[in-house]
Each structure stands twice: as C-alpha cells, then as structure tokens.
XYZ file of C-alpha atoms in Angstrom:
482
model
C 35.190 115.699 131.711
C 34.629 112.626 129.365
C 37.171 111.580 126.853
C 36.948 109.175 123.848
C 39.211 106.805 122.112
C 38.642 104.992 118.906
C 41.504 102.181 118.767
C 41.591 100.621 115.204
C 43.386 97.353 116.039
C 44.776 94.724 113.383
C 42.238 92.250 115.043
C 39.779 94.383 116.756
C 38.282 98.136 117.441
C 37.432 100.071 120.119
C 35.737 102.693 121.864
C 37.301 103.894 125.409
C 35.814 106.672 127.425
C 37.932 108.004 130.078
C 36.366 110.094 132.911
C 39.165 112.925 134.225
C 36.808 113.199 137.533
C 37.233 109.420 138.572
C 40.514 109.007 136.635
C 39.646 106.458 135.402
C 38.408 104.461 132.525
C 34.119 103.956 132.577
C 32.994 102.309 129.385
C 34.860 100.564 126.588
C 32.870 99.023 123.629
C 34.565 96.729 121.423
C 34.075 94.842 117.719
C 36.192 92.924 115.889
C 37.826 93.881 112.767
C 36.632 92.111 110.459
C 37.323 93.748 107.533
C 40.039 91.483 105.920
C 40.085 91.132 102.280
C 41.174 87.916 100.705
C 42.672 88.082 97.214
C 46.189 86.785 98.269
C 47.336 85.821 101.480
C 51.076 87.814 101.259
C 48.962 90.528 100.589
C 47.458 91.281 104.053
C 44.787 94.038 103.279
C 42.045 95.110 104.842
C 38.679 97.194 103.659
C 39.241 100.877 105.030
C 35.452 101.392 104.025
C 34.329 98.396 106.382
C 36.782 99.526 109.164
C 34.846 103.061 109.140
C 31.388 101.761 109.083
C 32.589 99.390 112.322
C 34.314 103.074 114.250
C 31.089 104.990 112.816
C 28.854 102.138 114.677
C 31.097 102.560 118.076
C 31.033 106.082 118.382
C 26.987 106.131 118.014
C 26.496 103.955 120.602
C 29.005 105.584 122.854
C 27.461 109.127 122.636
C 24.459 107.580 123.288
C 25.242 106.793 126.648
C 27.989 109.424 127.235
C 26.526 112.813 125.950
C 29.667 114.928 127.952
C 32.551 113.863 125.449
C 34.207 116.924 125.079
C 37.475 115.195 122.569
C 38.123 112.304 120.745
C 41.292 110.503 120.235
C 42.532 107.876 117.776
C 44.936 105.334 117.971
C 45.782 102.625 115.252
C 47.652 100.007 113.598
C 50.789 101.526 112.899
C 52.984 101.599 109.097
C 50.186 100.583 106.966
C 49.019 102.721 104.201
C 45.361 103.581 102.430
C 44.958 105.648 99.839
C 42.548 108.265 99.698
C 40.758 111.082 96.492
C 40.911 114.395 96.607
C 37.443 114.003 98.330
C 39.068 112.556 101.703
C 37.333 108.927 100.111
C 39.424 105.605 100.284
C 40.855 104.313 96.846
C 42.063 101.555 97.900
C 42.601 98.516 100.289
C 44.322 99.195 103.204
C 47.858 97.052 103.092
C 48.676 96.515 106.267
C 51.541 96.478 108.418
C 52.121 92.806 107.628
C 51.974 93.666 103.786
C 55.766 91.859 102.263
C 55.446 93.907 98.503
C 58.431 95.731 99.935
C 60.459 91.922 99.413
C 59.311 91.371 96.296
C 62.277 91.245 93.889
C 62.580 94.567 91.904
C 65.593 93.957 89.350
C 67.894 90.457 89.122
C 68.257 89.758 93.292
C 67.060 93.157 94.690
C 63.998 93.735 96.292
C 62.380 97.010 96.391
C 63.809 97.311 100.224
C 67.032 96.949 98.663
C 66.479 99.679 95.870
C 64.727 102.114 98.491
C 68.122 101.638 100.511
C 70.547 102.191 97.708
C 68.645 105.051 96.591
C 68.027 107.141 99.684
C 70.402 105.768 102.417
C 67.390 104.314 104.342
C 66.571 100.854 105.943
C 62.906 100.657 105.456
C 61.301 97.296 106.729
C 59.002 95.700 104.681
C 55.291 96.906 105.762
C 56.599 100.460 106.391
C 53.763 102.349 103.852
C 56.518 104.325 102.093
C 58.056 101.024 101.214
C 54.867 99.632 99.599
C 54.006 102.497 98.014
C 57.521 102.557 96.313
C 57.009 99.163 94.885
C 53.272 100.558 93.519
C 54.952 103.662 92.045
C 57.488 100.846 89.700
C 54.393 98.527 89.322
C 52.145 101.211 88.342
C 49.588 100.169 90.889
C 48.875 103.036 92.028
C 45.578 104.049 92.433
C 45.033 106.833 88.985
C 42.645 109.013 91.376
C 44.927 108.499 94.490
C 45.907 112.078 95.867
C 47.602 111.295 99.103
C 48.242 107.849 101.446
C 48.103 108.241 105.311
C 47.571 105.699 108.174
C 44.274 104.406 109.005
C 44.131 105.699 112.005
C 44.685 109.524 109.850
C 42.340 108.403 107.369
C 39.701 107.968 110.824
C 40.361 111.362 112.373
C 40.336 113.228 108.555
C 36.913 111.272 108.196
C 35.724 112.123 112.088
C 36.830 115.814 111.841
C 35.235 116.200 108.129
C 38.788 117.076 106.386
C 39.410 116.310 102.727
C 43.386 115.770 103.215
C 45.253 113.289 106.097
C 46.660 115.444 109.087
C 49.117 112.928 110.674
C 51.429 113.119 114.012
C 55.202 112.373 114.217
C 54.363 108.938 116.011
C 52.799 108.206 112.679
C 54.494 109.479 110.267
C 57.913 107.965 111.403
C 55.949 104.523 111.169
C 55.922 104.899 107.291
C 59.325 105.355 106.480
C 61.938 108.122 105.113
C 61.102 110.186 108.203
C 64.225 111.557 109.773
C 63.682 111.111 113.458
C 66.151 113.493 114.704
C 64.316 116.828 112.820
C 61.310 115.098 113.020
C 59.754 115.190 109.829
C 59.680 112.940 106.596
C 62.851 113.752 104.429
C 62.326 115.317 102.009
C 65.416 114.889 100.105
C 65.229 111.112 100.491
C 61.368 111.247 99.143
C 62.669 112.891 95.925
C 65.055 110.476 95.377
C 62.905 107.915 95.942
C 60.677 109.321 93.425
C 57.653 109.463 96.142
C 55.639 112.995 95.491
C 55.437 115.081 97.998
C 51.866 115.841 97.774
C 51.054 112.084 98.771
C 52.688 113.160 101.797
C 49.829 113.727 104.890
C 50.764 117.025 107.088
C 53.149 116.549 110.078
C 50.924 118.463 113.158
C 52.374 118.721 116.424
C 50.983 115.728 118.915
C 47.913 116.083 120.641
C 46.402 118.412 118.346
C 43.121 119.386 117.857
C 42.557 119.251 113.957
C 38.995 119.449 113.676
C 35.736 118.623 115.038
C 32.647 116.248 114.487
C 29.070 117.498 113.012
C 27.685 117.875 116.704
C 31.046 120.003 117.529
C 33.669 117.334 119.700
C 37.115 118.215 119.405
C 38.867 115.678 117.118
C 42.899 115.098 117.887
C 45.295 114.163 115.948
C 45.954 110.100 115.380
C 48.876 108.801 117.854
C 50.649 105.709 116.649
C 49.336 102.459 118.639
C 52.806 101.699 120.123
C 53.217 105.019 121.690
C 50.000 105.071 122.976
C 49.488 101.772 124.484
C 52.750 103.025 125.915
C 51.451 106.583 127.350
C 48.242 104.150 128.557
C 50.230 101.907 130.193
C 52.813 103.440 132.282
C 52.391 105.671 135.182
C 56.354 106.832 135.617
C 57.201 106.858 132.008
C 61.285 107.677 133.119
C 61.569 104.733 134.998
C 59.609 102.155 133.615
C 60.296 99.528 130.584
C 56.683 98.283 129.216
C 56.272 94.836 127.612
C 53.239 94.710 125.301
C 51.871 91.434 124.046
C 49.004 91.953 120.938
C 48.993 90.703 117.391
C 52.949 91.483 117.564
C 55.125 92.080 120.713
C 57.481 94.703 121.667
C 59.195 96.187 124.801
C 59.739 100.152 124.761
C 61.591 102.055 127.185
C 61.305 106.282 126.957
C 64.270 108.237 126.991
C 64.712 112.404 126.613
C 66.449 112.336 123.538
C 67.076 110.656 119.921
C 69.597 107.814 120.458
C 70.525 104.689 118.341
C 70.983 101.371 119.988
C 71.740 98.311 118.097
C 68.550 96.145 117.508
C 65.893 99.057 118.785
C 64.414 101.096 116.897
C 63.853 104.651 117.737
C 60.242 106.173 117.118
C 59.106 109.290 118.095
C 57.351 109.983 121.483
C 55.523 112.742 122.763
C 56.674 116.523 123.503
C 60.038 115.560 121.556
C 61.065 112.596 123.905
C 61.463 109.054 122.199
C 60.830 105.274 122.607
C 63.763 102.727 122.178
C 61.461 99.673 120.477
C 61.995 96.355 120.314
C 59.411 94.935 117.963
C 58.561 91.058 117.057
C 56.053 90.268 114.528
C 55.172 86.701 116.506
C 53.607 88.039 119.976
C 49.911 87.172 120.463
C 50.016 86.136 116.667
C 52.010 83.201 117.158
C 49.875 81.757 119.889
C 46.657 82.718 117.609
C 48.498 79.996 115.322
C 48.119 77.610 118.096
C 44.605 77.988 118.976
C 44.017 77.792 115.034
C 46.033 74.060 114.959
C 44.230 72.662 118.045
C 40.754 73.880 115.958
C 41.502 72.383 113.009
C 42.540 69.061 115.163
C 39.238 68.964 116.478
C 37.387 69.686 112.662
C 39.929 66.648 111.479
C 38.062 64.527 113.722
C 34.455 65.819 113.592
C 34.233 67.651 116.576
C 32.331 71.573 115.753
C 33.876 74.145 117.906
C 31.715 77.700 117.673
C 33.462 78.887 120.881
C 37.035 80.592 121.358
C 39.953 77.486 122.605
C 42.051 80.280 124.700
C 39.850 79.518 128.324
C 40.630 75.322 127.822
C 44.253 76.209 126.776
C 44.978 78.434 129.861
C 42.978 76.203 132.097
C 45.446 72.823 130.678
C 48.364 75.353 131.220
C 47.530 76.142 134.497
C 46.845 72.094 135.449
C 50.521 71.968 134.259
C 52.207 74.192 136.555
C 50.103 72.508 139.643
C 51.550 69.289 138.032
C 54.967 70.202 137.551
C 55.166 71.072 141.087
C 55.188 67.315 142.012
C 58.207 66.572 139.674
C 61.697 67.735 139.427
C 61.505 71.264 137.621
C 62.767 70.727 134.099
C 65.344 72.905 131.952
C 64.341 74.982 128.729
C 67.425 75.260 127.236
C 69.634 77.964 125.663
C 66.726 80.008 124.444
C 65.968 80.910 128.291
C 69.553 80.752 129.504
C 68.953 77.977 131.410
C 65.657 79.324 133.576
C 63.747 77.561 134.811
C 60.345 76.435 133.249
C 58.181 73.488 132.186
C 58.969 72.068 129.036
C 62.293 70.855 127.146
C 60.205 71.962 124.180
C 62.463 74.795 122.243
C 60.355 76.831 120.026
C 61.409 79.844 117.825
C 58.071 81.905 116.971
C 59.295 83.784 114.336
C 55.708 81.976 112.183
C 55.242 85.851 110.749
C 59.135 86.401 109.757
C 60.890 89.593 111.793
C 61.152 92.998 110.606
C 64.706 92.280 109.830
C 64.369 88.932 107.675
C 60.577 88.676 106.321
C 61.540 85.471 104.961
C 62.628 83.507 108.009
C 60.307 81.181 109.492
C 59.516 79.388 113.294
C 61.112 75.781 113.869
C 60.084 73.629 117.256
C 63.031 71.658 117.990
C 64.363 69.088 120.661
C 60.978 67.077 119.873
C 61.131 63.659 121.789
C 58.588 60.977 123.734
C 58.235 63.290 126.505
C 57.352 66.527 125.097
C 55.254 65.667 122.143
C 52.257 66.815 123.757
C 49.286 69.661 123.414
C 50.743 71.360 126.298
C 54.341 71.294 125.718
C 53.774 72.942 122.418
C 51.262 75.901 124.330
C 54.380 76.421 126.787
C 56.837 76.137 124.368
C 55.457 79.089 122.351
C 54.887 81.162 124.806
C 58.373 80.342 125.653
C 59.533 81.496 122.787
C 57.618 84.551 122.619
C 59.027 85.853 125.791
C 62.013 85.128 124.980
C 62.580 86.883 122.078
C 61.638 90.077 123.991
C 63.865 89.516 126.638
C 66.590 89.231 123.797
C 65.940 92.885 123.452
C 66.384 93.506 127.056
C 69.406 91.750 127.031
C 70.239 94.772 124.507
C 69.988 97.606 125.948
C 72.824 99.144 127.733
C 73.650 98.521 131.078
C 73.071 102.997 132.097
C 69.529 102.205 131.006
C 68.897 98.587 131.858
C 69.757 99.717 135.683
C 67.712 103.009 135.561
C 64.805 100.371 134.782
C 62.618 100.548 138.296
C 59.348 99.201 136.982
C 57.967 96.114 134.584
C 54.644 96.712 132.977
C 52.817 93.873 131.232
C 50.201 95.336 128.653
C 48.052 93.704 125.643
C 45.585 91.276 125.344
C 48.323 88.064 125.033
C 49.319 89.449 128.877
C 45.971 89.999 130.192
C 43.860 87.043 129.225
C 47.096 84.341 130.015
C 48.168 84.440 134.087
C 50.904 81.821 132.570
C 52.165 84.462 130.169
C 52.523 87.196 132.711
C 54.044 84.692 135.296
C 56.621 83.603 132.907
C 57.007 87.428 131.727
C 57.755 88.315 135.553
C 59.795 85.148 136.234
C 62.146 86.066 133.057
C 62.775 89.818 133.674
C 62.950 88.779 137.542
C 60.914 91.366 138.934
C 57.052 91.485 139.880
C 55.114 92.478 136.522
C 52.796 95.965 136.955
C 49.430 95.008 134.429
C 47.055 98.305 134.580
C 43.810 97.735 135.811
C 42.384 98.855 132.776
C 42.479 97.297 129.109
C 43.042 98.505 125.729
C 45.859 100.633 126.700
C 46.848 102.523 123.392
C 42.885 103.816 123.570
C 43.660 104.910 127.152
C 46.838 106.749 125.625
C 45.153 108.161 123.086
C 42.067 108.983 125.227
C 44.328 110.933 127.177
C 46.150 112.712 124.308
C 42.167 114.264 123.392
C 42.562 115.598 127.005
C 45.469 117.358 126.505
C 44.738 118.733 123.274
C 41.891 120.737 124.933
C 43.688 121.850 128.118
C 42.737 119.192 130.493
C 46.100 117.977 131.502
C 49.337 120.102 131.320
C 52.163 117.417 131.827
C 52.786 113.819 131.412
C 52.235 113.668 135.177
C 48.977 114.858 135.462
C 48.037 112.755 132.099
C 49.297 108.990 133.541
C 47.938 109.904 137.251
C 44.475 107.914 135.410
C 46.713 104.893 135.474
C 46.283 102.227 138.316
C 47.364 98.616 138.397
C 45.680 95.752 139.652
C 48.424 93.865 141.394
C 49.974 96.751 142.801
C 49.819 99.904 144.977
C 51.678 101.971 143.308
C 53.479 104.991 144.960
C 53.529 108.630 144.051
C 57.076 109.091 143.970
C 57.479 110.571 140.144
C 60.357 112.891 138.610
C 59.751 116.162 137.802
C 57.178 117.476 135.442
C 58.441 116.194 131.698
C-alpha cells in the first residue's frame, strides 16, 4: 500500500509517499514555506493560513498521481504554538520555535522563563509554546476568541481529518513545555500554577493514531514531532545507532528503553514509550544559511544580480580546497576540534541564533589573521563549528552508551547537499557516516507512523526495514522486536 507524509518544515513543506510493496520511498513533492510574517524580527511568526493553503496544494497534486493512499501522516516544526476558535480556524500567527517572548523581562530582572520556573519547578526554553503563551496570558495578548493552542503540525491533521479541537501525540506535546516526561502527559498541577487553562490544552492520543479521516475517506494519524520522526526515518537499528541531523537547527539523538536524565540532553518522548536523549543547537543549517546570505549581499554591494541559490559555487570552492590542501602541510583547527585535523586555523563559534540554554549569546570568528581571511576559510570554519558543537554532545553522553553506539547516521538537508559536511561529520565521530538513500526523513518517519496506525507494520522492525543507505550495504542483523 501507499502512504503519505505532509512535513511542515521551518523553511520548506513536503509531500512523501512511501510504497510498503517496494519499501521504499516513490514520489516526494516539495514547496517552500513561505509564509513568514514580518512585523518584528524577534518575533519569528509565520501565517498558519498560508502554511495550509501550501499542504492543501501538495496533497492535491499527490492524489492526483497516487489514487491508493490508504493514510496520511504529519510531521512538523516542533514547540511552536497557533492558536485556533472553537471552529478548528487559526486566530493567530504561528510563533515559532525561534519565537524569544519567553526572555522578555517580566518584573525588575526576571524574564517570563524565570517566573514559569519559580512558579512550577520547570526549565522551559524560550520557544517552548507553553512558555510564549505564559508571557501572552500577563500581556493580555491573547487572542479574545482563542479556545485552544496546538502545534502546527496538530493544527494540519485537525484541519486534514475535519476536527474542530487539536488531537496531539506525546512527541508533541512534550515539545511545548510543562509535560512530565516520565507519566507522559502535560502536568497538570504545574499548568494550574502557571495559570495556563486547561482547556487550551490539545488531547494527548497515543502515537500513531488514527484520529480521523479526509472528505474522500484516508485515514489521518496523529502529528509526530519532526525530531522523532526524522529520527524513526532515518535509522534502520534504532538500539544501536546515534543519528546526526543537520536542518534549520542541528541535533544528535540516540534512543534508549527508558526515561533517563543526562546532563546537557534533553529527553523527549519516543515511540511505544521508549525515548530520545537530544542534543539540540539552534545554529545547524541556519548558520551556514547566514553565510550564503553574506556572500549575496557581497555580490549586491558590488552590482552583481544573483537570482540563483550560492550553495553549488560554495561546495564546489570547498571541494577545490580539500584537493588544494592536499599539496600543503595539513593545518590545525584548534581547541574547538581537539586538535583534528582540518583545513582552516579559522575558529568559529555558530551560536548566530543563541542556544536553547542562553538565547542571548551570540557567534564570534576568532584567530582572524593574513592567512585565513578568506571566502573559504570562513565556509570551513562554520561548518567547523557546527560540527563541533554536536560532537560536544557526544562527548556527553556516558561512556555505557557512547560504546553501545554501532552506527553513525547523517540526515537533513545541511548533510545531504554538502559532501564536505558529511566528510568532516565522519572524520570527527571517526567512523564511516550511514546517509539514507532517501530525503526528507521526518516525512519518511511519519509516512511510516500512517502505516502503522492502520495495521501495516507491527514493530519498529518491520517499520525501518523501508530504510536503505546509499553508501552502505547494510546488514540484517537487528535486536529483537521493540
């Protein structure tokens, strides 16, 4: 049978069809998101209106050529909030997952973060949608009509499915906040301390759930958070195998059977009541976005009219570097790679977007002299940088589960479109890097969530056996059914 993913991305949205009979994925249609709205920057909204007119234009034209969809899936941005009316209808922007009104200062030198803590015992980064709606409940900024918030990927599968109220999955739900991972559900306690209603609150529905269906009758699942399903998209032997995903942000995520806390991870929900330990940087293929955006405005300085993307000439000037570092002595990096080796002295910290830790902290390119002041240097230097902050979580984890680590897998866009970036991702974490043959992962993951919601798959094993890598051969040596 045929399955479909929508995938509402922070910089672009799918469509994914996944045939179970060639395991395999056979059509993927993609648009970018263009739906930002610009009133001010810090703000980082989005039109939830626009975003459904660009999934309602994907899923025509993919039933037109695929008339044996029997589910569909949805996968999205995670944390970010949208409110909806009692009719189902968006009342609001959507604030994104980069959305800082959770640091805005909420009395003398606390922010709202702060107050959210003191009241309810919870660390909420800013972005989380419980946070921002917090701040809007003190601001009075909440929408008068507003009846519930959810996720856009919810507010997508209560639209698809015809519902009036968000249905949401632990995967998203933990993303918002105040969700206690252990029980897995929101808390309620800390919700009524927060003063947060609890009929804003969208309904916590086991994973992979059907929840409704479309006007011509398609089984409509549940939304799955995009981490955890670029994750389930991604990785073939989920007990063995740490994935490194490279978008907009950047994180690495390792499963494990049950809820435990390790410093600097964060740990979200999985699937049938496993977890992911997360490591999660805001830079990722973000900060090299910045680049591309510098080298464009370079060229506009000086008169030059580019219409076309600048990624193909960067990679092609990176790769002209590594053939011409190859007839020089191979130069140090510096502390931020331990020493490796690479090509550049150029140190770069890519924290451009802040982390989820300190919003407020900003990038810095340092050890600048007269032989690294160069277009290229600054291209490797970032990507540098990018890596290395996600090997820093590596680093982390404890030694049990750093040595039960048997497989790398490279996922994301960043990974896929730059050979540099997944050479330097392999040459850092020392061992050959496993990229699936397919793209857009987290709609592969969610594809494949559709399947089991209707009975097509009855284990993690049969549900990843669709996944294939293009630079390996992968053997069928996996644990037992989990």
């Amino acid at each position: 049978m045929k399955l479909l993913d929508i995938d509402v991305g922070t910089t672009s949205i799918c469509g994914v069809v996944v045939d179970t009979a060639v395991s395999g994925v056979v059509d993927t249609v993609t648009r970018a998101n263009d739906s930002q709205l610009v009133i001010r920057v810090e703000d980082e909204l989005q039109d939830a209106n626009r975003i459904m007119h660009i999934v309602e234009d994907i899923l025509s034209e993919t039933l037109q050529r695929h008339r044996e969809i029997r589910a569909i899936g949805v996968s999205g941005q995670m944390h970010g909030i949208v409110y909806v009316n009692a009719q189902g209808m968006p009342v609001s922007p959507l604030y994104t997952w980069r959305n800082n009104l959770g640091t805005r200062m909420y009395k003398g030198e606390m922010t709202y973060a702060d107050s959210l803590y003191e009241r309810t015992g919870y660390r909420v980064p800013s972005g989380y949608g419980l946070l921002t709606h917090y701040a809007h409940v003190f601001e009075r900024q909440v929408p008068k009509d507003a009846v519930a918030l959810c996720t856009i990927a919810d507010y997508v599968t209560m639209r698809l499915s015809g519902l009036s109220r968000p249905v949401t999955d632990v995967t998203l739900a933990a993303s918002l906040g105040l969700f206690d991972e252990r029980r897995l559900n929101f808390d309620v306690e800390a919700l009524d301390h927060a003063g947060i209603e609890l009929s804003f609150i969208p309904e916590v529905a086991p994973s992979c759930s059907v929840i409704g269906r479309t006007r011509a009758g398609i089984a409509v699942t549940n939304a799955i958070g995009d981490n955890q399903a670029a994750h389930l998209g991604s990785v073939r032997s989920l007990a063995d195998t740490l994935l490194v995903n490279v978008g907009t942000g950047a994180q690495v995520s390792l499963m494990v059977p049950e809820y435990m806390v390790v410093e600097g991870f964060e740990t979200r929900p999985f699937l049938f009541h496993n977890y992911l330990l997360v490591g999660a940087t805001l830079s990722g293929g973000g900060a090299y976005a910045l680049v591309e955006s510098f080298f464009r405005q370079v060229l506009e300085l000086f008169g030059a009219s580019v219409q076309v993307s600048l990624y193909e000439t960067m990679e092609r000037a990176l790769q002209k570097g590594l053939r011409d570092a190859k007839d020089t002595s191979v130069r140090k990096f510096g502390h931020f790679m331990g020493e490796r080796p690479s090509h550049t002295t150029l140190q770069v910290s890519p924290k451009f977007f802040g982390t989820r830790q300190s919003p407020q902290e900003r990038g810095a390119i340092m050890n600048i002299g007269v032989d690294n002041f160069t277009p290229i240097d600054l291209m490797m230097g970032v990507l540098h940088g990018v890596v290395s902050e996600l090997f820093a979580y590596y680093q982390l984890l404890p030694s049990a589960l750093r040595s039960s680590i048997q497989h790398v897998v490279g996922a994301g866009n960043a990974i896929r479109k730059s050979p540099y970036m997944a050479r330097l991702m392999a040459e850092v974490f020392g061992q050959s890097l496993l990229v699936p043959r397919h793209q857009e992962e987290a709609a592969v993951g969610a594809a494949l969530c559709g399947g089991k919601a209707i009975g097509c798959f009855s284990s993690f094993d049969e549900m990843t056996s669709a996944i294939h890598y293009a630079n390996a051969e992968w053997v069928d040596e996996f644990p037992g059914d989990l």
